[in-house]
Every structure is written in structure tokens, then in C-alpha cells.
Amino acid sequence: MLAKHFDYNQSKKLKELIAMRKVHVITQKEAVAEEKLTACTAIVIDVFLATSTIAFLLENNFEPIYAVKDSECAIELSKKQSEPHILLGEKKGESLPGFGYPDPGLIRQSDEKKGAIICSTNGTIAIEKASKSKTLFISSLVNGHLIAEQIHLQQDNSSIVLICSGNDNRFSMEDFIGAGQIVEHLMIKGDYDLSDSSKLAREAYRHAEKRSFVDLYECETAHLLKKFNFPDAVEFVLRHHEQVDVVPIFIEGKIINDYQVTATKEM
């Protein structure tokens, strides 16, 4: 009997494929199965506006940040805080009494470090749903390149789950493109096993970037922000595409900046 020929190159490729980290995109928070995230690296994306606001808060000396699901939880948590902090929030796009609006363009540098408590219709709820993940990052178009770099530096093989917050139980164009940004940067840095949703998100990001994100000015959330008199929020976020040097990470119930010298912006 002839011995079967063993293809070492094929075996090597198979091992490399098995070792590749999987990347999946969930298109809205309502589809998240929380119990399946415990062994995963998760990234929550709410480009307009919660995760962009969180990035700008960290950049402007607001830390730690607490993301809660609604105003009641925010007020209750605020009562327990002994350190200076601010309250930001909205519900279905509308302002909340006693809260600042979570428009990143309204954030100003704090002279001294302050905490922040933020609630929103989509992003902060998505963060809560993903809070039991092995590792949880917060991303937007303003800092997604650094999130991808930090993920690429991880010393584990956990699956990567990109969670688009969506728009009140609906698909959100800007979050899907934000997920694609991370996929694009991951693939530039190495090899990853992409799900169908990840492949589509990557193509959506590539297309949008080539067009300078012009379609996002007409997305559903952009029109909602105009309706509630925050017409400049979308332009502000897009103008800061990959310009905010923060890596928000959720640890022990709060969000801090995990930006390291190893996660530097390309010059």
C-alpha cells in the first residue's frame, strides 16, 4: 500500500486558519446574546452619539465615566458619588431635565479631573448588555483605529464581537460603518477570520471613507439630531475621524482610558 502524501504547506495553512481570531458584527444591540460574550472581546459602537461622546469626555479630562441605561439609574448613581462629576443624557434624542446633552461638540476641557455619568437611548444600553464580556472596548469613528490596534496587541485568541448599538431597535448606517473601520484596520495589521457581516461592514467603511462619509450626513440619526436642534453634531464627529487618541475600556463598572504608548497614531 502506498503511503498517503502529506502536504506540509496545506497543514500549515490549516493551522493558521484555526489559530485566526474570529471577527463578527452584530448589527443592533437587541440581537446581543449576553451569555455568549463572556469569553469574547467586545466593542460597542454608537457613532452618533454616545461612544463618540465618551471618547471626547476622556480626551477632555472626564474620567471615570459611568454608562447607565436611563436617567433614573443616572440620578441614583449620582447621589452615591462623592467626587465631582457631570450628568449627560438623552431619551429618544430629546434632552433630559437636569442633564447636559451628550453632544461631543459641547464638551469643553475640564481644568481638574471629573467623573461623568451618561445615559442614552442606544449606546449606553449596548454597553450594559456587553458588560460581562471578557474585555469590552468603546469605539467610534474618532478612535476606532486605536481600538483595532489595541485588539491586535491582545495576547489571546478570544473571538472579537463588534456590537452596533443601532437606532432604537433599528439598523444604523453609521454604527455599521464604524464596525467596518475596526475590521479594516485589523486586516491591515494581520489575518482574521471574518464573518459575512464583518466582510460587509469592511466594504461599507471603505466605500464611505472614499466618499468622505458624505452619506452619513443624510442617515436617520443625523436627521433626528437636526430635529432636536443639534445639527452640528454629525459634522463634528466626522471632522474628527481618527483624531481622538483615547482607548476607552470598561473595567469594574466604569470606563477609563487605556491609551498606551504602543497604541500610537500613525504620523
mmCIF file with all atom_site columns, C-alpha atoms in Angstrom, residues 73-205:
data_model
loop_
_atom_site.group_PDB
_atom_site.id
_atom_site.type_symbol
_atom_site.label_atom_id
_atom_site.label_alt_id
_atom_site.label_comp_id
_atom_site.label_asym_id
_atom_site.label_entity_id
_atom_site.label_seq_id
_atom_site.pdbx_PDB_ins_code
_atom_site.Cartn_x
_atom_site.Cartn_y
_atom_site.Cartn_z
_atom_site.occupancy
_atom_site.B_iso_or_equiv
_atom_site.pdbx_formal_charge
_atom_site.auth_seq_id
_atom_site.auth_comp_id
_atom_site.auth_asym_id
_atom_site.auth_atom_id
_atom_site.pdbx_PDB_model_num
ATOM 1   C CA . CYS A 1 73  ? -30.200 54.980 37.083 1.00 0.00 ? 73  CYS A CA 1
ATOM 2   C CA . ALA A 1 74  ? -28.043 58.041 36.370 1.00 0.00 ? 74  ALA A CA 1
ATOM 3   C CA . ILE A 1 75  ? -29.646 60.106 39.136 1.00 0.00 ? 75  ILE A CA 1
ATOM 4   C CA . GLU A 1 76  ? -29.422 57.228 41.610 1.00 0.00 ? 76  GLU A CA 1
ATOM 5   C CA . LEU A 1 77  ? -25.749 56.714 40.820 1.00 0.00 ? 77  LEU A CA 1
ATOM 6   C CA . SER A 1 78  ? -25.090 60.450 41.014 1.00 0.00 ? 78  SER A CA 1
ATOM 7   C CA . LYS A 1 79  ? -26.422 60.532 44.580 1.00 0.00 ? 79  LYS A CA 1
ATOM 8   C CA . LYS A 1 80  ? -23.815 57.944 45.575 1.00 0.00 ? 80  LYS A CA 1
ATOM 9   C CA . GLN A 1 81  ? -20.854 59.861 44.119 1.00 0.00 ? 81  GLN A CA 1
ATOM 10  C CA . SER A 1 82  ? -18.595 61.811 46.442 1.00 0.00 ? 82  SER A CA 1
ATOM 11  C CA . GLU A 1 83  ? -16.311 63.129 43.689 1.00 0.00 ? 83  GLU A CA 1
ATOM 12  C CA . PRO A 1 84  ? -17.141 65.967 41.236 1.00 0.00 ? 84  PRO A CA 1
ATOM 13  C CA . HIS A 1 85  ? -18.965 64.730 38.138 1.00 0.00 ? 85  HIS A CA 1
ATOM 14  C CA . ILE A 1 86  ? -21.309 65.785 35.363 1.00 0.00 ? 86  ILE A CA 1
ATOM 15  C CA . LEU A 1 87  ? -24.581 64.278 34.113 1.00 0.00 ? 87  LEU A CA 1
ATOM 16  C CA . LEU A 1 88  ? -25.212 63.811 30.388 1.00 0.00 ? 88  LEU A CA 1
ATOM 17  C CA . GLY A 1 89  ? -28.193 62.144 28.790 1.00 0.00 ? 89  GLY A CA 1
ATOM 18  C CA . GLU A 1 90  ? -30.958 61.915 26.221 1.00 0.00 ? 90  GLU A CA 1
ATOM 19  C CA . LYS A 1 91  ? -34.026 59.778 25.591 1.00 0.00 ? 91  LYS A CA 1
ATOM 20  C CA . LYS A 1 92  ? -35.038 59.080 22.010 1.00 0.00 ? 92  LYS A CA 1
ATOM 21  C CA . GLY A 1 93  ? -32.984 62.108 21.007 1.00 0.00 ? 93  GLY A CA 1
ATOM 22  C CA . GLU A 1 94  ? -34.662 64.542 23.387 1.00 0.00 ? 94  GLU A CA 1
ATOM 23  C CA . SER A 1 95  ? -32.920 66.425 26.181 1.00 0.00 ? 95  SER A CA 1
ATOM 24  C CA . LEU A 1 96  ? -33.468 65.395 29.802 1.00 0.00 ? 96  LEU A CA 1
ATOM 25  C CA . PRO A 1 97  ? -34.155 67.898 32.623 1.00 0.00 ? 97  PRO A CA 1
ATOM 26  C CA . GLY A 1 98  ? -31.047 68.396 34.747 1.00 0.00 ? 98  GLY A CA 1
ATOM 27  C CA . PHE A 1 99  ? -28.763 66.682 32.217 1.00 0.00 ? 99  PHE A CA 1
ATOM 28  C CA . GLY A 1 100 ? -26.342 68.110 29.695 1.00 0.00 ? 100 GLY A CA 1
ATOM 29  C CA . TYR A 1 101 ? -26.967 66.917 26.140 1.00 0.00 ? 101 TYR A CA 1
ATOM 30  C CA . PRO A 1 102 ? -24.434 64.254 25.075 1.00 0.00 ? 102 PRO A CA 1
ATOM 31  C CA . ASP A 1 103 ? -23.263 66.161 22.018 1.00 0.00 ? 103 ASP A CA 1
ATOM 32  C CA . PRO A 1 104 ? -19.458 65.795 21.836 1.00 0.00 ? 104 PRO A CA 1
ATOM 33  C CA . GLY A 1 105 ? -19.179 69.229 20.262 1.00 0.00 ? 105 GLY A CA 1
ATOM 34  C CA . LEU A 1 106 ? -20.420 70.768 23.514 1.00 0.00 ? 106 LEU A CA 1
ATOM 35  C CA . ILE A 1 107 ? -17.725 69.202 25.706 1.00 0.00 ? 107 ILE A CA 1
ATOM 36  C CA . ARG A 1 108 ? -15.014 71.530 26.981 1.00 0.00 ? 108 ARG A CA 1
ATOM 37  C CA . GLN A 1 109 ? -11.722 70.713 28.681 1.00 0.00 ? 109 GLN A CA 1
ATOM 38  C CA . SER A 1 110 ? -12.029 70.312 32.443 1.00 0.00 ? 110 SER A CA 1
ATOM 39  C CA . ASP A 1 111 ? -9.291  72.015 34.462 1.00 0.00 ? 111 ASP A CA 1
ATOM 40  C CA . GLU A 1 112 ? -9.444  69.245 37.030 1.00 0.00 ? 112 GLU A CA 1
ATOM 41  C CA . LYS A 1 113 ? -10.323 65.612 36.551 1.00 0.00 ? 113 LYS A CA 1
ATOM 42  C CA . LYS A 1 114 ? -14.048 64.970 36.917 1.00 0.00 ? 114 LYS A CA 1
ATOM 43  C CA . GLY A 1 115 ? -16.222 61.931 36.545 1.00 0.00 ? 115 GLY A CA 1
ATOM 44  C CA . ALA A 1 116 ? -19.148 61.687 34.151 1.00 0.00 ? 116 ALA A CA 1
ATOM 45  C CA . ILE A 1 117 ? -22.401 59.747 34.162 1.00 0.00 ? 117 ILE A CA 1
ATOM 46  C CA . ILE A 1 118 ? -24.077 59.269 30.799 1.00 0.00 ? 118 ILE A CA 1
ATOM 47  C CA . CYS A 1 119 ? -27.325 57.648 29.702 1.00 0.00 ? 119 CYS A CA 1
ATOM 48  C CA . SER A 1 120 ? -28.716 57.295 26.192 1.00 0.00 ? 120 SER A CA 1
ATOM 49  C CA . THR A 1 121 ? -31.290 55.518 24.071 1.00 0.00 ? 121 THR A CA 1
ATOM 50  C CA . ASN A 1 122 ? -28.839 53.180 22.406 1.00 0.00 ? 122 ASN A CA 1
ATOM 51  C CA . GLY A 1 123 ? -25.114 53.277 23.196 1.00 0.00 ? 123 GLY A CA 1
ATOM 52  C CA . THR A 1 124 ? -25.179 53.077 26.976 1.00 0.00 ? 124 THR A CA 1
ATOM 53  C CA . ILE A 1 125 ? -27.761 50.279 26.856 1.00 0.00 ? 125 ILE A CA 1
ATOM 54  C CA . ALA A 1 126 ? -25.473 48.390 24.459 1.00 0.00 ? 126 ALA A CA 1
ATOM 55  C CA . ILE A 1 127 ? -22.568 48.884 26.873 1.00 0.00 ? 127 ILE A CA 1
ATOM 56  C CA . GLU A 1 128 ? -24.649 47.435 29.695 1.00 0.00 ? 128 GLU A CA 1
ATOM 57  C CA . LYS A 1 129 ? -25.624 44.425 27.560 1.00 0.00 ? 129 LYS A CA 1
ATOM 58  C CA . ALA A 1 130 ? -21.944 43.798 26.751 1.00 0.00 ? 130 ALA A CA 1
ATOM 59  C CA . SER A 1 131 ? -20.649 44.435 30.261 1.00 0.00 ? 131 SER A CA 1
ATOM 60  C CA . LYS A 1 132 ? -19.974 40.761 31.014 1.00 0.00 ? 132 LYS A CA 1
ATOM 61  C CA . SER A 1 133 ? -17.583 40.389 28.081 1.00 0.00 ? 133 SER A CA 1
ATOM 62  C CA . LYS A 1 134 ? -14.059 39.170 28.752 1.00 0.00 ? 134 LYS A CA 1
ATOM 63  C CA . THR A 1 135 ? -12.842 42.555 27.520 1.00 0.00 ? 135 THR A CA 1
ATOM 64  C CA . LEU A 1 136 ? -15.013 45.499 26.499 1.00 0.00 ? 136 LEU A CA 1
ATOM 65  C CA . PHE A 1 137 ? -13.846 48.477 24.442 1.00 0.00 ? 137 PHE A CA 1
ATOM 66  C CA . ILE A 1 138 ? -15.838 51.553 23.420 1.00 0.00 ? 138 ILE A CA 1
ATOM 67  C CA . SER A 1 139 ? -15.342 52.766 19.855 1.00 0.00 ? 139 SER A CA 1
ATOM 68  C CA . SER A 1 140 ? -16.401 55.367 17.317 1.00 0.00 ? 140 SER A CA 1
ATOM 69  C CA . LEU A 1 141 ? -15.087 56.682 14.023 1.00 0.00 ? 141 LEU A CA 1
ATOM 70  C CA . VAL A 1 142 ? -12.981 59.149 16.012 1.00 0.00 ? 142 VAL A CA 1
ATOM 71  C CA . ASN A 1 143 ? -10.875 56.444 17.702 1.00 0.00 ? 143 ASN A CA 1
ATOM 72  C CA . GLY A 1 144 ? -11.635 53.106 16.030 1.00 0.00 ? 144 GLY A CA 1
ATOM 73  C CA . HIS A 1 145 ? -8.139  52.855 14.548 1.00 0.00 ? 145 HIS A CA 1
ATOM 74  C CA . LEU A 1 146 ? -6.651  52.778 18.053 1.00 0.00 ? 146 LEU A CA 1
ATOM 75  C CA . ILE A 1 147 ? -9.209  50.253 19.257 1.00 0.00 ? 147 ILE A CA 1
ATOM 76  C CA . ALA A 1 148 ? -8.175  47.944 16.405 1.00 0.00 ? 148 ALA A CA 1
ATOM 77  C CA . GLU A 1 149 ? -4.517  48.373 17.318 1.00 0.00 ? 149 GLU A CA 1
ATOM 78  C CA . GLN A 1 150 ? -5.192  47.559 20.955 1.00 0.00 ? 150 GLN A CA 1
ATOM 79  C CA . ILE A 1 151 ? -7.171  44.454 19.992 1.00 0.00 ? 151 ILE A CA 1
ATOM 80  C CA . HIS A 1 152 ? -4.405  43.326 17.660 1.00 0.00 ? 152 HIS A CA 1
ATOM 81  C CA . LEU A 1 153 ? -1.937  43.558 20.548 1.00 0.00 ? 153 LEU A CA 1
ATOM 82  C CA . GLN A 1 154 ? -4.030  41.293 22.774 1.00 0.00 ? 154 GLN A CA 1
ATOM 83  C CA . GLN A 1 155 ? -2.320  38.068 23.788 1.00 0.00 ? 155 GLN A CA 1
ATOM 84  C CA . ASP A 1 156 ? -5.333  35.791 23.466 1.00 0.00 ? 156 ASP A CA 1
ATOM 85  C CA . ASN A 1 157 ? -7.462  34.079 20.854 1.00 0.00 ? 157 ASN A CA 1
ATOM 86  C CA . SER A 1 158 ? -10.839 35.334 22.013 1.00 0.00 ? 158 SER A CA 1
ATOM 87  C CA . SER A 1 159 ? -13.441 35.981 19.350 1.00 0.00 ? 159 SER A CA 1
ATOM 88  C CA . ILE A 1 160 ? -13.957 39.657 18.514 1.00 0.00 ? 160 ILE A CA 1
ATOM 89  C CA . VAL A 1 161 ? -17.567 40.837 18.554 1.00 0.00 ? 161 VAL A CA 1
ATOM 90  C CA . LEU A 1 162 ? -18.372 44.296 17.196 1.00 0.00 ? 162 LEU A CA 1
ATOM 91  C CA . ILE A 1 163 ? -21.705 45.490 18.562 1.00 0.00 ? 163 ILE A CA 1
ATOM 92  C CA . CYS A 1 164 ? -23.537 48.198 16.642 1.00 0.00 ? 164 CYS A CA 1
ATOM 93  C CA . SER A 1 165 ? -25.866 49.957 19.060 1.00 0.00 ? 165 SER A CA 1
ATOM 94  C CA . GLY A 1 166 ? -28.395 50.650 16.324 1.00 0.00 ? 166 GLY A CA 1
ATOM 95  C CA . ASN A 1 167 ? -31.173 53.183 16.458 1.00 0.00 ? 167 ASN A CA 1
ATOM 96  C CA . ASP A 1 168 ? -33.929 52.211 18.909 1.00 0.00 ? 168 ASP A CA 1
ATOM 97  C CA . ASN A 1 169 ? -34.343 48.631 17.611 1.00 0.00 ? 169 ASN A CA 1
ATOM 98  C CA . ARG A 1 170 ? -33.404 49.556 14.038 1.00 0.00 ? 170 ARG A CA 1
ATOM 99  C CA . PHE A 1 171 ? -30.285 49.217 11.904 1.00 0.00 ? 171 PHE A CA 1
ATOM 100 C CA . SER A 1 172 ? -27.917 52.184 11.995 1.00 0.00 ? 172 SER A CA 1
ATOM 101 C CA . MET A 1 173 ? -25.755 53.007 8.995  1.00 0.00 ? 173 MET A CA 1
ATOM 102 C CA . GLU A 1 174 ? -23.108 54.930 10.942 1.00 0.00 ? 174 GLU A CA 1
ATOM 103 C CA . ASP A 1 175 ? -22.542 52.181 13.518 1.00 0.00 ? 175 ASP A CA 1
ATOM 104 C CA . PHE A 1 176 ? -22.141 49.542 10.794 1.00 0.00 ? 176 PHE A CA 1
ATOM 105 C CA . ILE A 1 177 ? -19.549 51.740 9.091  1.00 0.00 ? 177 ILE A CA 1
ATOM 106 C CA . GLY A 1 178 ? -17.852 52.256 12.466 1.00 0.00 ? 178 GLY A CA 1
ATOM 107 C CA . ALA A 1 179 ? -17.626 48.485 12.864 1.00 0.00 ? 179 ALA A CA 1
ATOM 108 C CA . GLY A 1 180 ? -16.146 48.229 9.382  1.00 0.00 ? 180 GLY A CA 1
ATOM 109 C CA . GLN A 1 181 ? -13.453 50.734 10.340 1.00 0.00 ? 181 GLN A CA 1
ATOM 110 C CA . ILE A 1 182 ? -12.170 48.347 13.028 1.00 0.00 ? 182 ILE A CA 1
ATOM 111 C CA . VAL A 1 183 ? -12.326 45.364 10.668 1.00 0.00 ? 183 VAL A CA 1
ATOM 112 C CA . GLU A 1 184 ? -10.351 47.301 8.050  1.00 0.00 ? 184 GLU A CA 1
ATOM 113 C CA . HIS A 1 185 ? -7.594  48.223 10.492 1.00 0.00 ? 185 HIS A CA 1
ATOM 114 C CA . LEU A 1 186 ? -7.428  44.692 11.899 1.00 0.00 ? 186 LEU A CA 1
ATOM 115 C CA . MET A 1 187 ? -6.977  43.235 8.409  1.00 0.00 ? 187 MET A CA 1
ATOM 116 C CA . ILE A 1 188 ? -4.237  45.743 7.637  1.00 0.00 ? 188 ILE A CA 1
ATOM 117 C CA . LYS A 1 189 ? -2.360  44.516 10.716 1.00 0.00 ? 189 LYS A CA 1
ATOM 118 C CA . GLY A 1 190 ? -2.860  40.762 10.369 1.00 0.00 ? 190 GLY A CA 1
ATOM 119 C CA . ASP A 1 191 ? -5.069  37.853 9.380  1.00 0.00 ? 191 ASP A CA 1
ATOM 120 C CA . TYR A 1 192 ? -8.501  37.393 10.911 1.00 0.00 ? 192 TYR A CA 1
ATOM 121 C CA . ASP A 1 193 ? -11.399 35.058 10.229 1.00 0.00 ? 193 ASP A CA 1
ATOM 122 C CA . LEU A 1 194 ? -14.216 37.363 9.139  1.00 0.00 ? 194 LEU A CA 1
ATOM 123 C CA . SER A 1 195 ? -17.910 36.543 9.306  1.00 0.00 ? 195 SER A CA 1
ATOM 124 C CA . ASP A 1 196 ? -20.159 37.633 6.454  1.00 0.00 ? 196 ASP A CA 1
ATOM 125 C CA . SER A 1 197 ? -21.320 40.644 8.475  1.00 0.00 ? 197 SER A CA 1
ATOM 126 C CA . SER A 1 198 ? -17.702 41.670 9.093  1.00 0.00 ? 198 SER A CA 1
ATOM 127 C CA . LYS A 1 199 ? -16.880 41.471 5.400  1.00 0.00 ? 199 LYS A CA 1
ATOM 128 C CA . LEU A 1 200 ? -19.871 43.629 4.520  1.00 0.00 ? 200 LEU A CA 1
ATOM 129 C CA . ALA A 1 201 ? -19.063 46.154 7.250  1.00 0.00 ? 201 ALA A CA 1
ATOM 130 C CA . ARG A 1 202 ? -15.493 46.441 5.974  1.00 0.00 ? 202 ARG A CA 1
ATOM 131 C CA . GLU A 1 203 ? -16.706 47.134 2.446  1.00 0.00 ? 203 GLU A CA 1
ATOM 132 C CA . ALA A 1 204 ? -19.207 49.682 3.775  1.00 0.00 ? 204 ALA A CA 1
ATOM 133 C CA . TYR A 1 205 ? -16.427 51.517 5.609  1.00 0.00 ? 205 TYR A CA 1
#
